Short mmCIF file of C-alpha atoms in Angstrom, two decimals:
data_model
loop_
_atom_site.label_atom_id
_atom_site.label_comp_id
_atom_site.label_asym_id
_atom_site.label_seq_id
_atom_site.Cartn_x
_atom_site.Cartn_y
_atom_site.Cartn_z
CA MET A 1010 0.14 0.08 0.13
CA MET A 1011 1.11 3.15 -1.05
CA GLN A 1012 2.34 5.45 1.99
CA LYS A 1013 0.36 9.39 2.47
CA SER A 1014 2.90 12.46 2.25
CA ASN A 1015 1.21 15.51 3.00
CA LEU A 1016 3.79 17.19 0.97
CA PRO A 1017 2.42 19.72 -2.60
CA TYR A 1018 2.83 16.63 -4.72
CA LYS A 1019 0.89 13.55 -6.75
CA TYR A 1020 4.15 11.28 -6.79
CA HIS A 1021 4.95 8.52 -4.66
CA PRO A 1022 6.69 9.54 -1.28
CA TYR A 1023 9.99 8.42 -2.50
CA ILE A 1024 9.26 10.07 -5.55
CA SER A 1025 8.47 13.91 -3.86
CA GLU A 1026 10.59 14.11 -0.51
CA TYR A 1027 13.99 14.72 -2.95
CA MET A 1028 11.61 16.47 -5.56
CA TYR A 1029 10.20 18.92 -2.84
CA SER A 1030 13.70 19.14 -0.97
CA VAL A 1031 15.37 19.73 -4.64
CA GLU A 1032 13.00 22.11 -5.94
CA SER A 1033 12.62 23.88 -2.25
CA GLY A 1034 15.91 24.37 -2.26
CA GLU A 1035 15.80 22.10 1.33
CA ILE A 1036 18.07 21.06 0.35
CA ARG A 1037 21.62 22.74 -2.80
CA SER A 1038 21.77 20.77 -6.04
CA CYS A 1039 23.16 21.15 -8.54
CA LYS A 1040 21.67 22.23 -12.76
CA GLU A 1041 21.56 19.04 -13.21
CA GLN A 1042 19.07 17.80 -10.18
CA LYS A 1043 17.45 20.59 -11.18
CA GLN A 1044 16.56 19.14 -14.87
CA LEU A 1045 15.93 15.71 -13.59
CA MET A 1046 13.04 17.04 -11.02
CA VAL A 1047 11.61 18.34 -14.62
CA LEU A 1048 12.54 15.79 -16.37
CA VAL A 1049 10.65 13.49 -13.85
CA ARG A 1050 7.93 15.19 -13.41
CA LYS A 1051 7.24 15.30 -17.12
CA THR A 1052 7.64 11.85 -17.66
CA LEU A 1053 4.69 10.87 -14.43
CA ASP A 1054 2.27 13.69 -15.92
CA ASP A 1055 2.49 11.35 -19.74
CA PRO A 1056 -1.41 9.78 -19.13
CA ASN A 1057 1.12 7.21 -20.33
CA VAL A 1058 2.93 6.58 -17.78
CA TYR A 1059 2.29 4.92 -14.43
CA ILE A 1060 4.30 4.73 -10.74
CA ASP A 1061 4.27 0.76 -9.62
CA ALA A 1062 3.85 2.00 -5.78
CA LYS A 1063 4.43 -2.20 -4.95
CA ALA A 1064 7.75 -2.07 -6.70
CA ILE A 1065 9.13 0.48 -5.34
CA GLU A 1066 8.58 -0.44 -1.16
CA ASP A 1067 9.66 -3.89 -1.43
CA SER A 1068 12.73 -2.84 -3.49
CA VAL A 1069 13.38 -0.69 0.04
CA LYS A 1070 11.59 -2.99 2.31
CA ILE A 1071 12.86 -6.32 1.09
CA PRO A 1072 16.46 -5.48 1.77
CA GLU A 1073 16.51 -3.01 5.11
CA PRO A 1074 16.11 -5.54 7.67
CA TYR A 1075 19.48 -6.83 6.89
CA PHE A 1076 21.98 -4.99 5.26
CA PRO A 1077 23.16 -2.50 8.31
CA PHE A 1078 22.47 0.89 6.97
CA LYS A 1079 19.37 2.60 5.75
CA LEU A 1080 17.98 4.65 2.08
CA TYR A 1081 18.81 8.37 1.81
CA ALA A 1082 15.84 9.81 0.27
CA TRP A 1083 18.17 10.58 -2.52
CA GLN A 1084 18.47 6.83 -2.53
CA ARG A 1085 15.16 6.10 -1.69
CA PHE A 1086 14.26 8.47 -5.04
CA VAL A 1087 16.64 6.96 -7.19
CA ASN A 1088 14.79 3.46 -6.39
CA ALA A 1089 10.99 5.04 -7.37
CA CYS A 1090 12.36 5.53 -10.16
CA VAL A 1091 14.23 2.32 -11.04
CA TYR A 1092 11.34 0.41 -10.39
CA GLY A 1093 7.95 1.64 -10.22
CA VAL A 1094 7.56 3.69 -13.64
CA ARG A 1095 6.55 2.11 -16.85
CA TYR A 1096 4.25 2.20 -19.66
CA LYS A 1097 0.49 1.28 -19.28
CA ASP A 1098 0.23 0.11 -22.92
CA ASN A 1099 3.48 -2.20 -22.96
CA ASP A 1100 4.34 -2.54 -19.72
CA ARG A 1101 7.79 -1.93 -20.02
CA LEU A 1102 10.32 0.73 -17.95
CA VAL A 1103 10.94 3.88 -18.50
CA TRP A 1104 14.62 4.12 -17.42
CA ASN A 1105 16.80 1.23 -18.03
CA GLN A 1106 19.51 3.23 -18.34
CA ILE A 1107 21.12 4.59 -14.65
CA LEU A 1108 24.28 6.87 -14.07
CA ILE A 1109 24.84 7.73 -10.56
CA LEU A 1110 27.45 10.70 -10.88
CA MET A 1111 28.40 11.84 -7.03
CA GLY A 1112 31.35 12.01 -5.27
CA ARG A 1113 33.85 9.96 -3.55
CA GLY A 1114 32.10 9.31 -0.57
CA GLY A 1115 28.45 8.99 -1.49
CA GLY A 1116 27.78 4.75 -0.76
CA LYS A 1117 27.35 4.03 -4.39
CA ASN A 1118 28.65 0.13 -4.33
CA GLY A 1119 26.62 -0.23 -0.62
CA TYR A 1120 23.78 0.92 -2.72
CA GLY A 1121 24.19 -0.99 -5.50
CA GLY A 1122 24.29 -3.89 -3.45
CA TRP A 1123 20.71 -2.90 -1.64
CA HIS A 1124 19.52 -3.70 -5.13
CA ASN A 1125 22.16 -6.63 -6.44
CA PHE A 1126 20.46 -7.54 -2.98
CA TYR A 1127 17.25 -7.13 -4.06
CA MET A 1128 16.82 -8.71 -8.18
CA LEU A 1129 18.30 -11.34 -6.50
CA SER A 1130 15.25 -11.88 -4.16
CA LYS A 1131 11.52 -13.69 -4.83
CA GLN A 1132 9.98 -10.65 -3.99
CA PHE A 1133 12.00 -9.41 -7.30
CA GLY A 1134 9.82 -12.00 -9.04
CA ILE A 1135 12.37 -12.60 -11.94
CA ASP A 1136 13.41 -16.11 -12.35
CA ASN A 1137 17.60 -16.49 -13.54
CA TYR A 1138 17.54 -12.64 -13.29
CA HIS A 1139 21.81 -12.66 -12.78
CA ILE A 1140 23.43 -9.87 -11.87
CA GLU A 1141 27.36 -8.58 -14.06
CA TRP A 1142 29.19 -5.92 -11.94
CA VAL A 1143 32.41 -5.16 -14.60
CA ALA A 1144 34.94 -2.25 -13.07
CA THR A 1145 38.39 -2.17 -14.73
CA SER A 1146 40.40 -4.11 -12.08
CA GLU A 1147 38.99 -7.80 -10.30
CA GLN A 1148 39.44 -5.83 -6.28
CA GLN A 1149 36.80 -2.82 -7.66
CA ALA A 1150 34.47 -5.03 -8.74
CA LYS A 1151 34.26 -7.33 -6.44
CA THR A 1152 33.15 -4.48 -4.04
CA THR A 1153 29.83 -4.33 -4.44
CA PHE A 1154 29.88 -8.40 -4.21
CA GLN A 1155 31.11 -9.14 -1.69
CA ASP A 1156 29.22 -6.42 0.04
CA VAL A 1157 26.34 -8.35 -0.65
CA ARG A 1158 28.48 -11.30 0.28
CA ASN A 1159 28.30 -9.86 3.93
CA VAL A 1160 25.81 -9.30 4.14
CA ILE A 1161 24.17 -12.73 3.75
CA ASP A 1162 27.14 -14.01 5.38
CA ASN A 1163 26.40 -11.99 8.90
CA PRO A 1164 25.60 -14.82 11.79
CA LYS A 1165 22.74 -11.99 12.45
CA ASN A 1166 21.02 -13.04 8.92
CA SER A 1167 21.34 -16.83 9.56
CA VAL A 1168 17.60 -17.37 7.84
CA LEU A 1169 19.43 -16.20 4.68
CA LYS A 1170 21.44 -19.68 3.90
CA LYS A 1171 17.76 -21.01 3.38
CA SER A 1172 17.63 -19.09 0.27
CA PHE A 1173 21.58 -17.97 -1.17
CA HIS A 1174 23.85 -20.16 -1.65
CA THR A 1175 27.96 -18.48 -1.55
CA THR A 1176 31.47 -19.31 -3.15
CA LYS A 1177 34.49 -16.60 -3.77
CA VAL A 1178 32.98 -16.14 -6.81
CA LEU A 1179 29.61 -16.99 -6.97
CA ILE A 1180 25.89 -15.52 -5.52
CA GLU A 1181 22.71 -17.60 -6.29
CA HIS A 1182 19.84 -17.46 -4.90
CA LYS A 1183 18.45 -21.05 -4.84
CA LYS A 1184 14.50 -20.45 -5.86
CA ASN A 1185 14.56 -18.39 -8.24
CA ARG A 1186 18.50 -19.52 -9.76
CA SER A 1187 18.80 -15.31 -10.65
CA HIS A 1188 22.90 -15.19 -9.49
CA LEU A 1189 25.45 -12.36 -8.96
CA LYS A 1190 28.80 -12.23 -10.14
CA TYR A 1191 31.99 -9.62 -10.55
CA ASN A 1192 34.20 -9.75 -13.57
CA THR A 1193 36.85 -7.54 -15.51
CA SER A 1194 36.45 -4.86 -18.29
CA ASN A 1195 38.31 -6.40 -20.74
CA ALA A 1196 36.54 -6.74 -23.70
CA ARG A 1197 36.83 -10.70 -25.01
CA THR A 1198 33.34 -12.16 -25.92
CA LYS A 1199 31.84 -13.23 -23.27
CA ASP A 1200 29.45 -16.07 -25.62
CA GLY A 1201 26.57 -17.39 -22.89
CA LEU A 1202 25.62 -14.68 -20.46
CA ARG A 1203 21.92 -13.92 -20.09
CA PRO A 1204 21.65 -10.90 -17.63
CA GLY A 1205 19.34 -9.26 -16.25
CA SER A 1206 21.33 -6.35 -15.20
CA VAL A 1207 24.81 -4.93 -15.50
CA TRP A 1208 26.70 -3.40 -13.76
CA PHE A 1209 30.36 -0.52 -14.60
CA ASP A 1210 31.49 0.65 -11.77
CA GLU A 1211 33.99 3.87 -12.25
CA ILE A 1212 33.31 4.64 -15.60
CA HIS A 1213 36.00 7.04 -16.11
CA GLU A 1214 38.43 5.21 -15.86
CA TYR A 1215 37.35 3.64 -19.35
CA GLU A 1216 38.96 5.02 -22.44
CA ASP A 1217 36.13 3.15 -25.25
CA TYR A 1218 33.11 1.58 -25.38
CA LYS A 1219 34.91 -2.14 -26.17
CA SER A 1220 33.69 -3.42 -22.25
CA ILE A 1221 30.24 -1.78 -21.82
CA LYS A 1222 29.22 -2.69 -26.09
CA VAL A 1223 30.32 -6.61 -25.21
CA PHE A 1224 28.72 -7.28 -21.94
CA ARG A 1225 25.83 -4.59 -22.78
CA SER A 1226 24.85 -6.70 -25.83
CA ALA A 1227 24.49 -10.31 -24.24
CA LEU A 1228 20.91 -7.87 -22.52
CA GLY A 1229 17.07 -8.43 -23.87
CA LYS A 1230 17.33 -12.04 -23.19
CA VAL A 1231 15.43 -11.27 -19.11
CA LYS A 1232 12.52 -9.55 -18.64
CA ASP A 1233 13.55 -5.56 -17.63
CA GLY A 1234 17.48 -5.17 -18.48
CA ARG A 1235 19.15 -2.79 -16.98
CA THR A 1236 22.38 -0.58 -16.62
CA PHE A 1237 23.60 1.24 -14.37
CA TYR A 1238 26.93 3.73 -14.55
CA LEU A 1239 28.61 4.39 -11.04
CA THR A 1240 31.31 6.61 -10.54
CA THR A 1241 32.69 9.60 -9.76
CA ASP A 1242 34.77 12.29 -12.22
CA GLY A 1243 38.20 11.73 -13.54
CA TYR A 1244 41.03 12.17 -15.35
CA VAL A 1245 40.02 9.86 -18.66
CA ARG A 1246 39.47 13.02 -21.11
CA GLY A 1247 37.21 12.01 -24.18
CA GLY A 1248 37.25 8.48 -22.61
CA VAL A 1249 33.03 6.81 -22.00
CA LEU A 1250 32.64 9.75 -18.54
CA ASP A 1251 32.31 12.44 -20.79
CA ASP A 1252 30.17 11.48 -23.99
CA MET A 1253 28.03 10.02 -21.51
CA LYS A 1254 27.78 13.76 -19.45
CA GLU A 1255 26.95 14.80 -23.02
CA LYS A 1256 23.95 12.56 -23.96
CA THR A 1257 22.63 13.43 -21.04
CA ARG A 1258 23.00 17.18 -21.00
CA MET A 1259 21.05 16.85 -23.56
CA VAL A 1260 18.21 14.79 -22.38
CA LEU A 1261 18.49 17.28 -19.01
CA SER A 1262 18.10 20.05 -21.28
CA GLY A 1263 15.44 18.21 -23.38
CA GLU A 1264 17.09 18.26 -26.81
CA VAL A 1265 16.91 14.28 -26.64
CA GLU A 1266 13.01 13.63 -25.22
CA ASN A 1267 11.90 9.87 -24.28
CA SER A 1268 15.66 8.94 -23.63
CA LYS A 1269 15.72 5.67 -21.66
CA ILE A 1270 18.55 7.36 -19.57
CA PHE A 1271 18.19 8.30 -15.48
CA PRO A 1272 20.67 10.83 -15.27
CA PHE A 1273 21.63 11.11 -11.18
CA ILE A 1274 24.08 13.91 -11.26
CA CYS A 1275 25.63 15.46 -8.65
CA LYS A 1276 28.08 17.86 -8.80
CA LEU A 1277 29.41 21.49 -8.33
CA ASP A 1278 28.09 24.10 -10.11
CA SER A 1279 31.48 26.40 -10.24
CA GLU A 1280 34.71 25.57 -9.27
CA GLU A 1281 34.42 29.10 -6.28
CA GLU A 1282 31.32 27.25 -5.08
CA VAL A 1283 33.88 24.48 -2.90
CA GLU A 1284 34.99 27.62 -0.79
CA ASP A 1285 31.36 27.31 1.10
CA LEU A 1286 30.78 23.81 2.48
CA ALA A 1287 27.41 24.38 2.39
CA ASN A 1288 27.65 23.33 -0.81
CA TRP A 1289 29.39 20.27 -0.88
CA GLU A 1290 26.40 18.33 -0.76
CA LYS A 1291 25.35 19.41 -4.15
CA ALA A 1292 28.92 17.06 -4.94
CA ASN A 1293 27.15 14.55 -2.05
CA PRO A 1294 23.95 14.75 -1.04
CA SER A 1295 24.68 11.47 1.41
CA ILE A 1296 27.29 14.26 3.86
CA ARG A 1297 23.35 14.91 4.94
CA ASP A 1298 23.10 12.18 6.95
CA ASN A 1299 26.70 10.87 6.98
CA THR A 1300 28.64 13.47 9.96
CA GLU A 1301 31.69 10.52 9.61
CA LEU A 1302 32.11 11.23 6.07
CA PHE A 1303 31.57 15.30 6.10
CA GLU A 1304 34.09 15.33 8.73
CA THR A 1305 37.30 13.52 6.40
CA MET A 1306 36.74 15.90 3.39
CA LYS A 1307 36.55 19.11 6.34
CA GLU A 1308 39.69 17.05 6.94
CA GLU A 1309 40.89 16.87 3.16
CA TRP A 1310 40.04 20.33 2.33
CA ALA A 1311 42.42 21.83 5.38
CA ASP A 1312 44.77 19.46 3.10
CA CYS A 1313 44.90 20.77 -0.09
CA GLN A 1314 45.09 24.51 0.78
CA THR A 1315 49.15 23.52 1.19
CA ASN A 1316 48.70 21.04 -1.98
CA ILE A 1317 48.13 21.07 -5.11
CA PRO A 1318 48.03 17.24 -6.41
CA MET A 1319 45.06 16.96 -3.40
CA HIS A 1320 43.40 19.44 -4.24
CA VAL A 1321 42.80 18.91 -7.86
CA GLU A 1322 41.71 14.37 -6.59
CA PHE A 1323 39.72 16.99 -3.91
CA MET A 1324 38.34 18.01 -6.78
CA THR A 1325 37.69 15.64 -9.54
CA LYS A 1326 36.41 13.07 -7.25
CA ARG A 1327 34.80 14.78 -4.11
CA MET A 1328 32.97 17.81 -6.37
CA ASN A 1329 32.98 16.61 -9.67
CA ILE A 1330 34.47 18.95 -11.11
CA PRO A 1331 37.07 18.15 -13.12
CA LYS A 1332 40.79 19.45 -12.13
CA GLN A 1333 44.62 18.47 -13.85
CA LEU A 1334 47.52 19.41 -12.68
CA PHE A 1335 48.73 22.75 -15.07
CA GLN A 1336 52.35 21.18 -14.99
CA HIS A 1337 49.45 18.88 -17.17
CA LYS A 1338 47.13 20.56 -18.52
CA ILE A 1339 47.10 22.61 -21.80
CA ALA A 1340 43.98 23.25 -22.41
CA THR A 1341 40.56 22.58 -21.13
CA TYR A 1342 38.60 20.09 -21.75
CA GLU A 1343 36.22 22.88 -22.43
CA ASP A 1344 38.01 25.49 -25.10
CA ILE A 1345 38.73 21.86 -26.81
CA LEU A 1346 35.84 20.80 -27.59
CA ALA A 1347 35.05 24.76 -27.99
CA THR A 1348 37.90 23.87 -31.58
CA ASN A 1349 35.30 20.95 -32.69
CA GLN A 1350 33.96 24.46 -35.45
CA GLU A 1351 33.16 24.16 -39.66
CA LEU A 1352 35.29 25.61 -41.13
CA PRO A 1353 34.47 28.12 -43.61
CA ASP A 1354 33.84 27.58 -47.71
CA ASN A 1355 35.75 30.09 -48.26
CA LEU A 1356 39.03 29.80 -46.69
CA HIS A 1357 40.46 29.86 -49.41
CA GLN A 1358 40.47 32.94 -50.30
CA TYR A 1359 42.64 34.57 -46.82
CA GLN A 1360 46.17 34.17 -46.26
CA CYS A 1361 48.08 32.02 -44.01
CA VAL A 1362 51.23 31.08 -42.70
CA GLY A 1363 52.29 27.48 -42.24
CA GLY A 1364 53.77 26.20 -39.95
CA VAL A 1365 56.25 22.24 -39.47
CA ASP A 1366 56.98 20.15 -36.19
CA PHE A 1367 59.54 17.76 -38.13
CA ALA A 1368 60.69 14.75 -36.54
CA GLU A 1369 61.98 11.43 -38.63
CA LEU A 1370 61.92 9.06 -36.45
CA ARG A 1371 60.77 8.24 -33.55
CA ASP A 1372 58.24 11.45 -33.28
CA PHE A 1373 54.93 12.78 -34.28
CA CYS A 1374 55.61 15.06 -37.69
CA SER A 1375 52.85 17.45 -37.50
CA VAL A 1376 52.04 20.30 -40.44
CA GLY A 1377 49.14 23.41 -39.96
CA LEU A 1378 48.24 26.61 -41.87
CA LEU A 1379 46.87 29.12 -39.82
CA PHE A 1380 44.11 31.20 -41.23
CA LYS A 1381 43.24 34.56 -38.97
CA VAL A 1382 39.52 35.10 -40.43
CA ASN A 1383 36.77 38.00 -38.29
CA GLY A 1384 39.08 37.79 -35.49
CA LYS A 1385 39.20 34.18 -35.41
CA ARG A 1386 41.75 31.92 -35.59
CA ILE A 1387 42.03 28.72 -37.19
CA TRP A 1388 44.21 25.55 -37.62
CA ILE A 1389 44.60 22.83 -39.96
CA HIS A 1390 46.47 20.14 -39.98
CA HIS A 1391 48.04 17.19 -40.37
CA THR A 1392 50.12 14.66 -38.46
CA PHE A 1393 52.49 11.97 -40.00
CA ILE A 1394 53.69 9.13 -37.80
CA TRP A 1395 56.44 6.67 -38.67
CA HIS A 1396 54.68 3.33 -37.94
CA GLU A 1397 57.81 2.27 -36.11
CA ALA A 1398 56.28 5.30 -33.84
CA LEU A 1399 53.79 3.33 -32.87
CA LYS A 1400 55.61 0.26 -31.23
CA MET A 1401 58.05 2.48 -29.20
CA GLN A 1402 55.57 4.72 -27.32
CA ASP A 1403 52.40 4.03 -25.44
CA ILE A 1404 49.80 5.28 -27.42
CA ASN A 1405 46.13 4.80 -28.01
CA GLN A 1406 45.72 2.42 -30.72
CA ASP A 1407 41.60 3.58 -31.02
CA ILE A 1408 42.70 7.01 -30.90
CA ILE A 1409 45.02 6.99 -33.83
CA ASP A 1410 42.57 4.77 -35.81
CA ILE A 1411 40.18 7.46 -35.36
CA GLY A 1412 42.64 9.96 -36.62
CA VAL A 1413 43.83 7.98 -39.66
CA GLY A 1414 39.84 7.70 -39.97
CA LYS A 1415 38.92 11.11 -40.74
CA GLY A 1416 42.53 11.79 -43.12
CA LEU A 1417 44.07 13.90 -39.17
CA PHE A 1418 46.75 11.35 -39.74
CA THR A 1419 49.00 9.09 -42.33
CA ILE A 1420 51.00 6.12 -40.87
CA VAL A 1421 54.18 6.18 -42.94
CA TYR A 1422 55.16 2.73 -44.05
CA ASP A 1423 58.63 3.76 -44.62
CA LYS A 1424 62.36 3.65 -43.48
CA GLU A 1425 61.79 7.25 -42.47
CA ILE A 1426 59.35 10.56 -42.63
CA LYS A 1427 61.46 12.19 -45.60
CA PRO A 1428 60.93 15.83 -45.94
CA GLU A 1429 59.73 15.68 -49.48
CA ARG A 1430 56.22 14.32 -47.53
CA VAL A 1431 56.13 17.43 -45.66
CA ILE A 1432 56.52 19.79 -48.36
CA ASN A 1433 53.51 17.58 -50.78
CA TRP A 1434 51.21 18.51 -48.04
CA PHE A 1435 52.24 22.69 -48.74
CA LEU A 1436 51.96 21.94 -52.45
CA GLU A 1437 49.03 19.53 -53.09
CA PRO A 1438 45.93 21.98 -51.83
CA VAL A 1439 47.98 25.36 -54.16
#
């Protein structure tokens, strides 16, 4: 039976309480959280959408007696949207791809364990609903697996032994045969997988979609397939996380409608906001109820005042404002994205300056033409790469392949990069 709420909202209380706290300013929240409330309201007001109150409340109440913590308001809100929002005409989930981008320490893995326990239970109602955890390291991949196993193996929860079988690599429900496993993110084929849900942990470390495609391609064999992405921000630019952030930006802004992505993003709105400690809950709403975490973060922040690497780490991982050490930083990621513009059709009418960074071996040889058009500087470039240089240096081959495909790179299969090749590049347009 649905709980009653005194809030001025018509939705399930788990949705209404969090939505009110964001929209009323009761808690401080980022732009993406406010946009999410607009998206959720628009979705729930769709006459073809209904709320499954029993599924929502089961997802909270079934694991609750066994776990050493209770869910926060933001977690109950996410549960409601993940399990209880469906289309009337086909009974399918409205959202089946869930991104949780939150500052370090927010309890993402423990919360994932809560989900997993519910998905394995008979009350969830789907047999053989297998759960696959994926991360870049085995230690990270098994974190949530171990959390769930600890709950089941806890002597206080001895009744669970009747329902679950556990080993070091598998947790299985004895009746419905749903199981939980963990994997590292190698992109080898995973033939035979029949997952109900796939969980990708710390996707800020993923440079490409290889492993994601392998595991997600196995979905669809079991009802209510779901994909979860849990992460903080990180240091890999142009990878999976940056791509996901752009996709969710379009969803939250309304540029893309009817998306299956549920983007729960928590971050500061600007770097300057870190100076006011009350803003920290924008990046991590858990600190309102977790004083131990808040005190730890304050200690870290004090250390950041005299330690640049710690400041970079704090901003990137705790506040989800990605930063880099100045000695490594050439341009902001936003500046890099801003360079991706169409070239003017009349560029041939303008004068230009040619530039060469020449190397025969072991390095890239870059050439370019610099134009100035209406106050803008336009740079057309090309890079010649000696084929043996790729073996001598740690270079992301995917980036090389993309550059070659776009005509930006030429791999030189010769003894060296000859000067004539460089000269000809300048002469060809003429």
